PDB file of C-alpha atoms in Angstrom:
ATOM      1  CA  UNK A 263     -57.800 -34.516  39.206  1.00 33.00           C
ATOM      2  CA  UNK A 264     -61.037 -33.057  37.938  1.00 40.00           C
ATOM      3  CA  UNK A 265     -64.034 -31.727  39.724  1.00 43.00           C
ATOM      4  CA  UNK A 266     -67.376 -30.397  38.677  1.00 42.00           C
ATOM      5  CA  UNK A 267     -70.068 -28.563  40.548  1.00 39.00           C
ATOM      6  CA  UNK A 268     -73.397 -28.128  38.905  1.00 43.00           C
ATOM      7  CA  UNK A 269     -76.935 -28.858  39.858  1.00 46.00           C
ATOM      8  CA  UNK A 270     -78.022 -29.571  36.315  1.00 55.00           C
ATOM      9  CA  UNK A 271     -76.181 -32.067  34.115  1.00 62.00           C
ATOM     10  CA  UNK A 272     -72.490 -31.211  34.368  1.00 67.00           C
ATOM     11  CA  UNK A 273     -71.105 -30.004  31.045  1.00 75.00           C
ATOM     12  CA  UNK A 274     -68.016 -28.115  32.181  1.00 78.00           C
ATOM     13  CA  UNK A 275     -64.974 -29.782  33.675  1.00 84.00           C
ATOM     14  CA  UNK A 276     -61.670 -28.486  34.985  1.00 85.00           C
ATOM     15  CA  UNK A 277     -58.555 -30.580  34.714  1.00 88.00           C
ATOM     16  CA  UNK A 278     -55.329 -29.419  36.277  1.00 90.00           C
ATOM     17  CA  UNK A 279     -52.264 -30.462  34.363  1.00 91.00           C
ATOM     18  CA  UNK A 280     -49.735 -30.577  37.187  1.00 93.00           C
ATOM     19  CA  UNK A 281     -46.017 -30.185  36.431  1.00 93.00           C
ATOM     20  CA  UNK A 282     -43.625 -30.775  39.306  1.00 92.00           C
ATOM     21  CA  UNK A 283     -40.712 -28.327  39.450  1.00 91.00           C
ATOM     22  CA  UNK A 284     -37.964 -28.002  42.032  1.00 85.00           C
ATOM     23  CA  UNK A 285     -37.382 -24.872  44.066  1.00 86.00           C
ATOM     24  CA  UNK A 286     -38.522 -21.559  42.643  1.00 92.00           C
ATOM     25  CA  UNK A 287     -38.028 -18.029  43.773  1.00 94.00           C
ATOM     26  CA  UNK A 288     -41.369 -16.268  44.183  1.00 96.00           C
ATOM     27  CA  UNK A 289     -41.506 -12.471  43.876  1.00 94.00           C
ATOM     28  CA  UNK A 290     -44.814 -10.759  44.542  1.00 94.00           C
ATOM     29  CA  UNK A 291     -45.832  -8.622  41.613  1.00 90.00           C
ATOM     30  CA  UNK A 292     -48.525  -6.597  43.349  1.00 89.00           C
ATOM     31  CA  UNK A 293     -50.085  -6.161  46.764  1.00 91.00           C
ATOM     32  CA  UNK A 294     -52.647  -8.958  46.429  1.00 93.00           C
ATOM     33  CA  UNK A 295     -50.147 -11.541  47.659  1.00 95.00           C
ATOM     34  CA  UNK A 296     -51.634 -13.899  45.078  1.00 95.00           C
ATOM     35  CA  UNK A 297     -49.647 -13.096  41.929  1.00 94.00           C
ATOM     36  CA  UNK A 298     -45.971 -13.876  41.499  1.00 94.00           C
ATOM     37  CA  UNK A 299     -43.064 -13.721  39.138  1.00 93.00           C
ATOM     38  CA  UNK A 300     -41.137 -16.974  39.148  1.00 95.00           C
ATOM     39  CA  UNK A 301     -37.436 -17.444  38.644  1.00 93.00           C
ATOM     40  CA  UNK A 302     -35.315 -20.546  39.084  1.00 89.00           C
ATOM     41  CA  UNK A 303     -32.810 -20.847  41.901  1.00 83.00           C
ATOM     42  CA  UNK A 304     -29.170 -21.424  40.944  1.00 75.00           C
ATOM     43  CA  UNK A 305     -28.526 -24.405  38.636  1.00 71.00           C
ATOM     44  CA  UNK A 306     -32.077 -25.670  38.352  1.00 65.00           C
ATOM     45  CA  UNK A 307     -32.744 -29.308  37.508  1.00 72.00           C
ATOM     46  CA  UNK A 308     -35.271 -28.084  34.953  1.00 73.00           C
ATOM     47  CA  UNK A 309     -32.908 -27.344  32.068  1.00 79.00           C
ATOM     48  CA  UNK A 310     -35.731 -28.186  29.672  1.00 83.00           C
ATOM     49  CA  UNK A 311     -37.740 -25.209  30.943  1.00 88.00           C
ATOM     50  CA  UNK A 312     -35.063 -22.642  30.176  1.00 88.00           C
ATOM     51  CA  UNK A 313     -36.607 -22.007  26.750  1.00 92.00           C
ATOM     52  CA  UNK A 314     -39.676 -20.636  28.555  1.00 93.00           C
ATOM     53  CA  UNK A 315     -37.796 -17.899  30.384  1.00 92.00           C
ATOM     54  CA  UNK A 316     -38.276 -14.311  29.267  1.00 90.00           C
ATOM     55  CA  UNK A 317     -35.415 -11.825  28.852  1.00 89.00           C
ATOM     56  CA  UNK A 318     -35.361 -11.132  32.608  1.00 89.00           C
ATOM     57  CA  UNK A 319     -35.061 -14.826  33.410  1.00 90.00           C
ATOM     58  CA  UNK A 320     -38.683 -15.000  34.570  1.00 92.00           C
ATOM     59  CA  UNK A 321     -40.677 -18.113  33.784  1.00 93.00           C
ATOM     60  CA  UNK A 322     -43.206 -17.033  31.171  1.00 92.00           C
ATOM     61  CA  UNK A 323     -46.685 -18.449  31.649  1.00 90.00           C
ATOM     62  CA  UNK A 324     -47.555 -17.185  28.188  1.00 88.00           C
ATOM     63  CA  UNK A 325     -44.727 -19.109  26.469  1.00 91.00           C
ATOM     64  CA  UNK A 326     -45.544 -22.291  28.358  1.00 92.00           C
ATOM     65  CA  UNK A 327     -49.234 -22.037  27.532  1.00 89.00           C
ATOM     66  CA  UNK A 328     -48.425 -21.481  23.860  1.00 89.00           C
ATOM     67  CA  UNK A 329     -46.279 -24.606  23.787  1.00 92.00           C
ATOM     68  CA  UNK A 330     -48.882 -26.650  25.641  1.00 91.00           C
ATOM     69  CA  UNK A 331     -51.580 -25.469  23.276  1.00 90.00           C
ATOM     70  CA  UNK A 332     -49.532 -26.604  20.282  1.00 90.00           C
ATOM     71  CA  UNK A 333     -49.032 -30.061  21.816  1.00 90.00           C
ATOM     72  CA  UNK A 334     -52.744 -30.338  22.548  1.00 88.00           C
ATOM     73  CA  UNK A 335     -53.695 -29.200  19.022  1.00 87.00           C
ATOM     74  CA  UNK A 336     -51.475 -31.925  17.572  1.00 89.00           C
ATOM     75  CA  UNK A 337     -52.877 -34.564  19.913  1.00 87.00           C
ATOM     76  CA  UNK A 338     -56.464 -33.624  19.247  1.00 85.00           C
ATOM     77  CA  UNK A 339     -55.967 -34.400  15.560  1.00 85.00           C
ATOM     78  CA  UNK A 340     -55.346 -38.041  16.448  1.00 85.00           C
ATOM     79  CA  UNK A 341     -58.644 -38.485  18.250  1.00 82.00           C
ATOM     80  CA  UNK A 342     -61.064 -40.514  16.210  1.00 80.00           C
ATOM     81  CA  UNK A 343     -64.843 -40.885  16.487  1.00 77.00           C
ATOM     82  CA  UNK A 344     -65.234 -37.817  18.740  1.00 80.00           C
ATOM     83  CA  UNK A 345     -65.120 -34.244  17.516  1.00 84.00           C
ATOM     84  CA  UNK A 346     -62.729 -32.314  19.747  1.00 84.00           C
ATOM     85  CA  UNK A 347     -61.765 -28.720  19.066  1.00 82.00           C
ATOM     86  CA  UNK A 348     -59.450 -26.369  20.928  1.00 84.00           C
ATOM     87  CA  UNK A 349     -61.461 -23.271  21.679  1.00 80.00           C
ATOM     88  CA  UNK A 350     -60.053 -19.779  21.358  1.00 70.00           C
ATOM     89  CA  UNK A 351     -60.014 -18.252  24.813  1.00 66.00           C
ATOM     90  CA  UNK A 352     -60.141 -14.645  25.877  1.00 61.00           C
ATOM     91  CA  UNK A 353     -56.750 -13.124  26.581  1.00 58.00           C
ATOM     92  CA  UNK A 354     -55.381 -13.702  30.030  1.00 58.00           C
ATOM     93  CA  UNK A 355     -57.356 -16.833  30.714  1.00 66.00           C
ATOM     94  CA  UNK A 356     -55.199 -19.533  32.272  1.00 64.00           C
ATOM     95  CA  UNK A 357     -57.091 -22.382  30.670  1.00 75.00           C
ATOM     96  CA  UNK A 358     -56.925 -24.171  27.374  1.00 84.00           C
ATOM     97  CA  UNK A 359     -60.477 -25.208  26.606  1.00 85.00           C
ATOM     98  CA  UNK A 360     -61.427 -28.320  24.688  1.00 84.00           C
ATOM     99  CA  UNK A 361     -64.876 -28.436  23.154  1.00 84.00           C
ATOM    100  CA  UNK A 362     -66.014 -32.050  22.932  1.00 83.00           C
ATOM    101  CA  UNK A 363     -68.964 -32.609  20.616  1.00 82.00           C
ATOM    102  CA  UNK A 364     -70.379 -36.018  21.110  1.00 71.00           C
ATOM    103  CA  UNK A 365     -73.903 -37.238  21.525  1.00 61.00           C
ATOM    104  CA  UNK A 366     -75.776 -36.931  23.846  1.00 68.00           C
ATOM    105  CA  UNK A 367     -74.305 -33.567  24.822  1.00 76.00           C
ATOM    106  CA  UNK A 368     -71.493 -31.140  24.279  1.00 83.00           C
ATOM    107  CA  UNK A 369     -69.013 -30.697  27.090  1.00 84.00           C
ATOM    108  CA  UNK A 370     -66.122 -28.341  27.576  1.00 84.00           C
ATOM    109  CA  UNK A 371     -62.955 -29.217  29.426  1.00 84.00           C
ATOM    110  CA  UNK A 372     -60.605 -26.551  30.776  1.00 86.00           C
ATOM    111  CA  UNK A 373     -56.994 -27.679  31.001  1.00 88.00           C
ATOM    112  CA  UNK A 374     -55.165 -25.560  33.540  1.00 89.00           C
ATOM    113  CA  UNK A 375     -51.384 -25.461  33.504  1.00 92.00           C
ATOM    114  CA  UNK A 376     -50.242 -25.835  37.094  1.00 94.00           C
ATOM    115  CA  UNK A 377     -46.775 -25.925  38.614  1.00 96.00           C
ATOM    116  CA  UNK A 378     -46.311 -27.971  41.765  1.00 96.00           C
ATOM    117  CA  UNK A 379     -43.467 -26.840  43.994  1.00 95.00           C
ATOM    118  CA  UNK A 380     -42.362 -28.675  47.122  1.00 92.00           C
ATOM    119  CA  UNK A 381     -41.650 -25.640  49.258  1.00 93.00           C
ATOM    120  CA  UNK A 382     -43.284 -23.706  52.021  1.00 95.00           C
ATOM    121  CA  UNK A 383     -46.161 -21.384  51.282  1.00 97.00           C
ATOM    122  CA  UNK A 384     -45.263 -17.692  50.859  1.00 97.00           C
ATOM    123  CA  UNK A 385     -45.754 -15.144  53.685  1.00 97.00           C
ATOM    124  CA  UNK A 386     -49.030 -13.779  52.276  1.00 98.00           C
ATOM    125  CA  UNK A 387     -50.702 -17.063  53.304  1.00 98.00           C
ATOM    126  CA  UNK A 388     -49.439 -16.930  56.891  1.00 98.00           C
ATOM    127  CA  UNK A 389     -52.706 -15.717  58.450  1.00 97.00           C
ATOM    128  CA  UNK A 390     -55.052 -17.442  56.028  1.00 98.00           C
ATOM    129  CA  UNK A 391     -56.797 -20.813  56.227  1.00 98.00           C
ATOM    130  CA  UNK A 392     -58.269 -20.006  59.652  1.00 97.00           C
ATOM    131  CA  UNK A 393     -59.757 -23.460  60.156  1.00 98.00           C
ATOM    132  CA  UNK A 394     -58.557 -24.209  63.705  1.00 97.00           C
ATOM    133  CA  UNK A 395     -62.057 -24.001  65.248  1.00 96.00           C
ATOM    134  CA  UNK A 396     -63.633 -25.904  62.376  1.00 97.00           C
ATOM    135  CA  UNK A 397     -61.249 -28.655  61.233  1.00 97.00           C
ATOM    136  CA  UNK A 398     -58.544 -28.245  63.863  1.00 96.00           C
ATOM    137  CA  UNK A 399     -54.983 -27.058  64.193  1.00 97.00           C
ATOM    138  CA  UNK A 400     -53.495 -30.378  63.136  1.00 97.00           C
ATOM    139  CA  UNK A 401     -55.411 -30.417  59.849  1.00 97.00           C
ATOM    140  CA  UNK A 402     -54.285 -26.850  59.146  1.00 98.00           C
ATOM    141  CA  UNK A 403     -50.658 -27.901  59.691  1.00 97.00           C
ATOM    142  CA  UNK A 404     -51.088 -30.898  57.406  1.00 97.00           C
ATOM    143  CA  UNK A 405     -52.576 -28.712  54.675  1.00 98.00           C
ATOM    144  CA  UNK A 406     -49.803 -26.148  54.912  1.00 98.00           C
ATOM    145  CA  UNK A 407     -47.246 -28.912  54.458  1.00 97.00           C
ATOM    146  CA  UNK A 408     -48.709 -29.833  51.092  1.00 97.00           C
ATOM    147  CA  UNK A 409     -47.089 -28.586  47.887  1.00 96.00           C
ATOM    148  CA  UNK A 410     -47.578 -25.128  46.534  1.00 97.00           C
ATOM    149  CA  UNK A 411     -49.610 -24.859  43.334  1.00 97.00           C
ATOM    150  CA  UNK A 412     -49.159 -22.023  40.862  1.00 96.00           C
ATOM    151  CA  UNK A 413     -51.358 -21.556  37.812  1.00 94.00           C
ATOM    152  CA  UNK A 414     -50.476 -19.639  34.676  1.00 89.00           C
ATOM    153  CA  UNK A 415     -52.652 -16.586  35.142  1.00 78.00           C
ATOM    154  CA  UNK A 416     -52.405 -13.115  33.722  1.00 72.00           C
ATOM    155  CA  UNK A 417     -52.516 -10.421  36.376  1.00 69.00           C
ATOM    156  CA  UNK A 418     -54.871  -7.702  35.160  1.00 68.00           C
ATOM    157  CA  UNK A 419     -53.238  -5.094  37.389  1.00 64.00           C
ATOM    158  CA  UNK A 420     -49.923  -5.396  35.609  1.00 57.00           C
ATOM    159  CA  UNK A 421     -48.993  -2.172  33.874  1.00 55.00           C
ATOM    160  CA  UNK A 422     -47.545  -4.012  30.901  1.00 56.00           C
ATOM    161  CA  UNK A 423     -49.293  -7.284  30.127  1.00 59.00           C
ATOM    162  CA  UNK A 424     -46.335  -9.533  29.478  1.00 64.00           C
ATOM    163  CA  UNK A 425     -47.947 -12.820  30.381  1.00 72.00           C
ATOM    164  CA  UNK A 426     -45.280 -13.841  32.834  1.00 85.00           C
ATOM    165  CA  UNK A 427     -47.295 -13.845  36.058  1.00 89.00           C
ATOM    166  CA  UNK A 428     -48.489 -16.862  38.026  1.00 94.00           C
ATOM    167  CA  UNK A 429     -51.210 -17.071  40.629  1.00 94.00           C
ATOM    168  CA  UNK A 430     -51.265 -19.209  43.751  1.00 97.00           C
ATOM    169  CA  UNK A 431     -53.883 -21.939  43.589  1.00 96.00           C
ATOM    170  CA  UNK A 432     -55.291 -23.878  46.511  1.00 98.00           C
ATOM    171  CA  UNK A 433     -57.802 -26.026  44.676  1.00 95.00           C
ATOM    172  CA  UNK A 434     -56.204 -29.209  46.030  1.00 95.00           C
ATOM    173  CA  UNK A 435     -56.785 -27.958  49.599  1.00 98.00           C
ATOM    174  CA  UNK A 436     -60.281 -26.696  48.771  1.00 97.00           C
ATOM    175  CA  UNK A 437     -61.164 -30.097  47.427  1.00 95.00           C
ATOM    176  CA  UNK A 438     -59.838 -31.756  50.592  1.00 96.00           C
ATOM    177  CA  UNK A 439     -61.890 -29.401  52.776  1.00 97.00           C
ATOM    178  CA  UNK A 440     -65.048 -30.105  50.796  1.00 96.00           C
ATOM    179  CA  UNK A 441     -64.492 -33.843  50.979  1.00 95.00           C
ATOM    180  CA  UNK A 442     -63.752 -33.782  54.680  1.00 95.00           C
ATOM    181  CA  UNK A 443     -65.897 -30.903  55.826  1.00 96.00           C
ATOM    182  CA  UNK A 444     -67.155 -31.993  59.244  1.00 95.00           C
ATOM    183  CA  UNK A 445     -65.892 -30.922  62.652  1.00 93.00           C
ATOM    184  CA  UNK A 446     -66.623 -34.536  63.614  1.00 91.00           C
ATOM    185  CA  UNK A 447     -64.698 -37.049  61.568  1.00 88.00           C
ATOM    186  CA  UNK A 448     -67.835 -38.976  60.579  1.00 92.00           C
ATOM    187  CA  UNK A 449     -69.904 -36.125  59.124  1.00 95.00           C
ATOM    188  CA  UNK A 450     -71.717 -37.339  55.985  1.00 94.00           C
ATOM    189  CA  UNK A 451     -70.042 -40.745  55.999  1.00 91.00           C
ATOM    190  CA  UNK A 452     -72.347 -43.605  55.064  1.00 89.00           C
ATOM    191  CA  UNK A 453     -73.225 -44.356  58.673  1.00 89.00           C
ATOM    192  CA  UNK A 454     -72.469 -40.919  60.109  1.00 89.00           C
ATOM    193  CA  UNK A 455     -74.744 -37.905  60.684  1.00 93.00           C
ATOM    194  CA  UNK A 456     -75.593 -35.851  57.602  1.00 95.00           C
ATOM    195  CA  UNK A 457     -75.064 -32.108  57.242  1.00 96.00           C
ATOM    196  CA  UNK A 458     -76.232 -29.621  54.617  1.00 96.00           C
ATOM    197  CA  UNK A 459     -72.958 -27.761  54.001  1.00 97.00           C
ATOM    198  CA  UNK A 460     -72.526 -29.010  50.443  1.00 96.00           C
ATOM    199  CA  UNK A 461     -76.225 -28.521  49.770  1.00 95.00           C
ATOM    200  CA  UNK A 462     -75.909 -24.851  50.712  1.00 97.00           C
ATOM    201  CA  UNK A 463     -72.890 -24.399  48.473  1.00 97.00           C
ATOM    202  CA  UNK A 464     -74.674 -26.031  45.539  1.00 94.00           C
ATOM    203  CA  UNK A 465     -77.700 -23.800  45.994  1.00 95.00           C
ATOM    204  CA  UNK A 466     -75.723 -20.566  46.011  1.00 96.00           C
ATOM    205  CA  UNK A 467     -73.638 -21.713  43.041  1.00 95.00           C
ATOM    206  CA  UNK A 468     -76.839 -22.453  41.175  1.00 93.00           C
ATOM    207  CA  UNK A 469     -78.371 -19.108  42.158  1.00 95.00           C
ATOM    208  CA  UNK A 470     -75.367 -17.187  40.829  1.00 96.00           C
ATOM    209  CA  UNK A 471     -75.204 -19.350  37.688  1.00 93.00           C
ATOM    210  CA  UNK A 472     -78.841 -18.648  36.854  1.00 93.00           C
ATOM    211  CA  UNK A 473     -78.518 -14.921  37.514  1.00 96.00           C
ATOM    212  CA  UNK A 474     -75.376 -14.803  35.352  1.00 94.00           C
ATOM    213  CA  UNK A 475     -77.268 -16.431  32.486  1.00 93.00           C
ATOM    214  CA  UNK A 476     -79.818 -13.617  32.540  1.00 94.00           C
ATOM    215  CA  UNK A 477     -77.401 -10.751  33.278  1.00 96.00           C
ATOM    216  CA  UNK A 478     -74.185 -12.003  31.721  1.00 92.00           C
ATOM    217  CA  UNK A 479     -72.518  -8.649  31.102  1.00 94.00           C
ATOM    218  CA  UNK A 480     -73.435  -6.966  34.374  1.00 96.00           C
ATOM    219  CA  UNK A 481     -72.358  -9.945  36.479  1.00 96.00           C
ATOM    220  CA  UNK A 482     -69.228 -10.919  34.564  1.00 92.00           C
ATOM    221  CA  UNK A 483     -67.047  -9.975  37.543  1.00 93.00           C
ATOM    222  CA  UNK A 484     -68.618 -12.724  39.654  1.00 95.00           C
ATOM    223  CA  UNK A 485     -67.781 -16.397  39.482  1.00 93.00           C
ATOM    224  CA  UNK A 486     -68.337 -19.499  41.537  1.00 93.00           C
ATOM    225  CA  UNK A 487     -65.066 -18.833  43.359  1.00 95.00           C
ATOM    226  CA  UNK A 488     -66.706 -15.913  45.182  1.00 97.00           C
ATOM    227  CA  UNK A 489     -69.445 -18.250  46.360  1.00 98.00           C
ATOM    228  CA  UNK A 490     -66.949 -20.922  47.375  1.00 98.00           C
ATOM    229  CA  UNK A 491     -64.797 -18.457  49.313  1.00 98.00           C
ATOM    230  CA  UNK A 492     -67.832 -17.165  51.214  1.00 98.00           C
ATOM    231  CA  UNK A 493     -68.723 -20.791  51.891  1.00 98.00           C
ATOM    232  CA  UNK A 494     -65.388 -21.556  53.533  1.00 98.00           C
ATOM    233  CA  UNK A 495     -65.658 -18.401  55.658  1.00 98.00           C
ATOM    234  CA  UNK A 496     -69.146 -19.553  56.697  1.00 98.00           C
ATOM    235  CA  UNK A 497     -67.808 -22.964  57.695  1.00 98.00           C
ATOM    236  CA  UNK A 498     -65.377 -21.158  59.985  1.00 98.00           C
ATOM    237  CA  UNK A 499     -68.025 -18.849  61.448  1.00 98.00           C
ATOM    238  CA  UNK A 500     -70.343 -21.785  62.133  1.00 98.00           C
ATOM    239  CA  UNK A 501     -67.796 -24.521  62.805  1.00 97.00           C
ATOM    240  CA  UNK A 502     -69.957 -27.235  64.369  1.00 96.00           C
ATOM    241  CA  UNK A 503     -71.817 -29.939  62.508  1.00 96.00           C
ATOM    242  CA  UNK A 504     -74.874 -29.023  64.586  1.00 95.00           C
ATOM    243  CA  UNK A 505     -74.823 -25.599  62.873  1.00 96.00           C
ATOM    244  CA  UNK A 506     -75.449 -27.339  59.547  1.00 97.00           C
ATOM    245  CA  UNK A 507     -78.029 -29.939  60.480  1.00 95.00           C
ATOM    246  CA  UNK A 508     -79.286 -31.682  57.349  1.00 93.00           C
ATOM    247  CA  UNK A 509     -82.901 -30.899  58.194  1.00 92.00           C
ATOM    248  CA  UNK A 510     -82.169 -27.159  58.412  1.00 94.00           C
ATOM    249  CA  UNK A 511     -81.174 -26.583  54.796  1.00 93.00           C
ATOM    250  CA  UNK A 512     -83.450 -23.539  54.360  1.00 93.00           C
ATOM    251  CA  UNK A 513     -82.275 -21.869  57.530  1.00 96.00           C
ATOM    252  CA  UNK A 514     -78.580 -22.640  56.912  1.00 97.00           C
ATOM    253  CA  UNK A 515     -78.750 -21.510  53.306  1.00 96.00           C
ATOM    254  CA  UNK A 516     -80.279 -18.194  54.356  1.00 96.00           C
ATOM    255  CA  UNK A 517     -77.596 -17.702  57.015  1.00 97.00           C
ATOM    256  CA  UNK A 518     -74.851 -18.364  54.474  1.00 98.00           C
ATOM    257  CA  UNK A 519     -76.557 -16.218  51.830  1.00 98.00           C
ATOM    258  CA  UNK A 520     -76.956 -13.368  54.319  1.00 98.00           C
ATOM    259  CA  UNK A 521     -73.219 -13.496  54.978  1.00 98.00           C
ATOM    260  CA  UNK A 522     -72.498 -13.426  51.232  1.00 98.00           C
ATOM    261  CA  UNK A 523     -74.813 -10.427  50.840  1.00 98.00           C
ATOM    262  CA  UNK A 524     -73.032  -8.729  53.712  1.00 98.00           C
ATOM    263  CA  UNK A 525     -69.744  -9.178  51.824  1.00 98.00           C
ATOM    264  CA  UNK A 526     -71.310  -7.636  48.704  1.00 97.00           C
ATOM    265  CA  UNK A 527     -72.668  -4.787  50.798  1.00 97.00           C
ATOM    266  CA  UNK A 528     -69.247  -4.029  52.250  1.00 96.00           C
ATOM    267  CA  UNK A 529     -67.341  -4.843  49.038  1.00 96.00           C
ATOM    268  CA  UNK A 530     -65.152  -7.060  51.185  1.00 97.00           C
ATOM    269  CA  UNK A 531     -64.534 -10.770  50.678  1.00 98.00           C
ATOM    270  CA  UNK A 532     -61.031 -11.781  51.733  1.00 98.00           C
ATOM    271  CA  UNK A 533     -59.415 -14.659  49.851  1.00 98.00           C
ATOM    272  CA  UNK A 534     -59.642 -17.652  52.185  1.00 98.00           C
ATOM    273  CA  UNK A 535     -55.915 -18.429  52.012  1.00 98.00           C
ATOM    274  CA  UNK A 536     -54.548 -14.911  51.376  1.00 98.00           C
ATOM    275  CA  UNK A 537     -56.425 -12.579  53.738  1.00 98.00           C
ATOM    276  CA  UNK A 538     -54.920  -9.353  52.341  1.00 97.00           C
ATOM    277  CA  UNK A 539     -56.403 -10.163  48.911  1.00 96.00           C
ATOM    278  CA  UNK A 540     -59.932  -8.774  48.662  1.00 96.00           C
ATOM    279  CA  UNK A 541     -61.959 -10.562  45.979  1.00 96.00           C
ATOM    280  CA  UNK A 542     -64.595  -7.782  45.909  1.00 95.00           C
ATOM    281  CA  UNK A 543     -62.744  -4.558  45.348  1.00 87.00           C
ATOM    282  CA  UNK A 544     -64.474  -1.181  45.574  1.00 82.00           C
ATOM    283  CA  UNK A 545     -64.083  -0.493  41.869  1.00 84.00           C
ATOM    284  CA  UNK A 546     -66.705  -3.164  41.252  1.00 87.00           C
ATOM    285  CA  UNK A 547     -69.103  -1.624  43.778  1.00 93.00           C
ATOM    286  CA  UNK A 548     -71.749  -1.043  41.098  1.00 94.00           C
ATOM    287  CA  UNK A 549     -71.887  -4.697  40.085  1.00 95.00           C
ATOM    288  CA  UNK A 550     -71.892  -5.783  43.740  1.00 96.00           C
ATOM    289  CA  UNK A 551     -74.911  -3.553  44.336  1.00 97.00           C
ATOM    290  CA  UNK A 552     -76.607  -4.920  41.250  1.00 97.00           C
ATOM    291  CA  UNK A 553     -76.118  -8.523  42.390  1.00 97.00           C
ATOM    292  CA  UNK A 554     -77.359  -7.554  45.848  1.00 97.00           C
ATOM    293  CA  UNK A 555     -80.584  -6.159  44.367  1.00 97.00           C
ATOM    294  CA  UNK A 556     -81.163  -9.284  42.323  1.00 97.00           C
ATOM    295  CA  UNK A 557     -80.676 -11.544  45.344  1.00 97.00           C
ATOM    296  CA  UNK A 558     -82.944  -9.369  47.469  1.00 97.00           C
ATOM    297  CA  UNK A 559     -85.643  -9.617  44.840  1.00 96.00           C
ATOM    298  CA  UNK A 560     -85.322 -13.412  44.791  1.00 95.00           C
ATOM    299  CA  UNK A 561     -85.425 -13.580  48.571  1.00 95.00           C
ATOM    300  CA  UNK A 562     -88.495 -11.355  48.891  1.00 95.00           C
ATOM    301  CA  UNK A 563     -90.349 -13.443  46.318  1.00 93.00           C
ATOM    302  CA  UNK A 564     -89.491 -16.761  47.965  1.00 92.00           C
ATOM    303  CA  UNK A 565     -86.711 -17.676  45.490  1.00 91.00           C
ATOM    304  CA  UNK A 566     -88.678 -18.343  42.308  1.00 90.00           C
ATOM    305  CA  UNK A 567     -85.307 -19.162  40.702  1.00 89.00           C
ATOM    306  CA  UNK A 568     -85.258 -22.518  42.545  1.00 87.00           C
ATOM    307  CA  UNK A 569     -88.824 -23.368  41.533  1.00 82.00           C
ATOM    308  CA  UNK A 570     -88.192 -23.534  37.809  1.00 58.00           C
TER     309      UNK A 570
END
């Protein structure tokens, strides 16, 4: 599936290329609970993947990405009447990016190699996804029964960068929560009451995007995932549709933004699904403070960034 979140014309898309695999053994490779080494259980069905194992028998994200990139490069040559190029990406990025030049605009498409495993979520997720008060216990159970997604992603904390780590991904669940975000089942349906949850998320995404354009280097540690994670925590803190009344966009946005600023202040934003994994570690305290100052300045001046 693909999704895009931008206030202006969307020009960046993510597409997950999902490969089903049978049972895998997951070994945590650090204390985040998000990054894993993958090995096959005895006699795997996936004989064709054995060429992507490294010398320790670990499934190498790097080797698989290389192979995928070659396939895509070959395929791209066959595309007529549109100029498509495979962009060189910075090391450790899980995506293969296609640059599509075509009037009226240029778009880029990130292809993300994703493994789908039909097995229960690992222990690090046990106390995450605290949506009981917001979406209910039954919904949480349904979500946790869905497949496990792993994306080819280099773990920066690895002593030796071997390219054989994988990161848990919950984008399929995040998408489901965004699409069905109300504590009442009819929230934002054509004839149901409207809320401003998505409006708030779009505003904060836009705010960060604009600030990143002006201060690219100093804010490189921040991405829309920080904003999205804070959003889900906010939905849990204010679980009722009445807390997000569509007419209260200003007030709700400020409440949500204040929570996000509080996270920056404390350098603490737990991953929504993996609570032990802090997305704002102390070593980035300086950039958190910098972002905090920028947001404060916007706030005190009545958010000129939204007036442009």
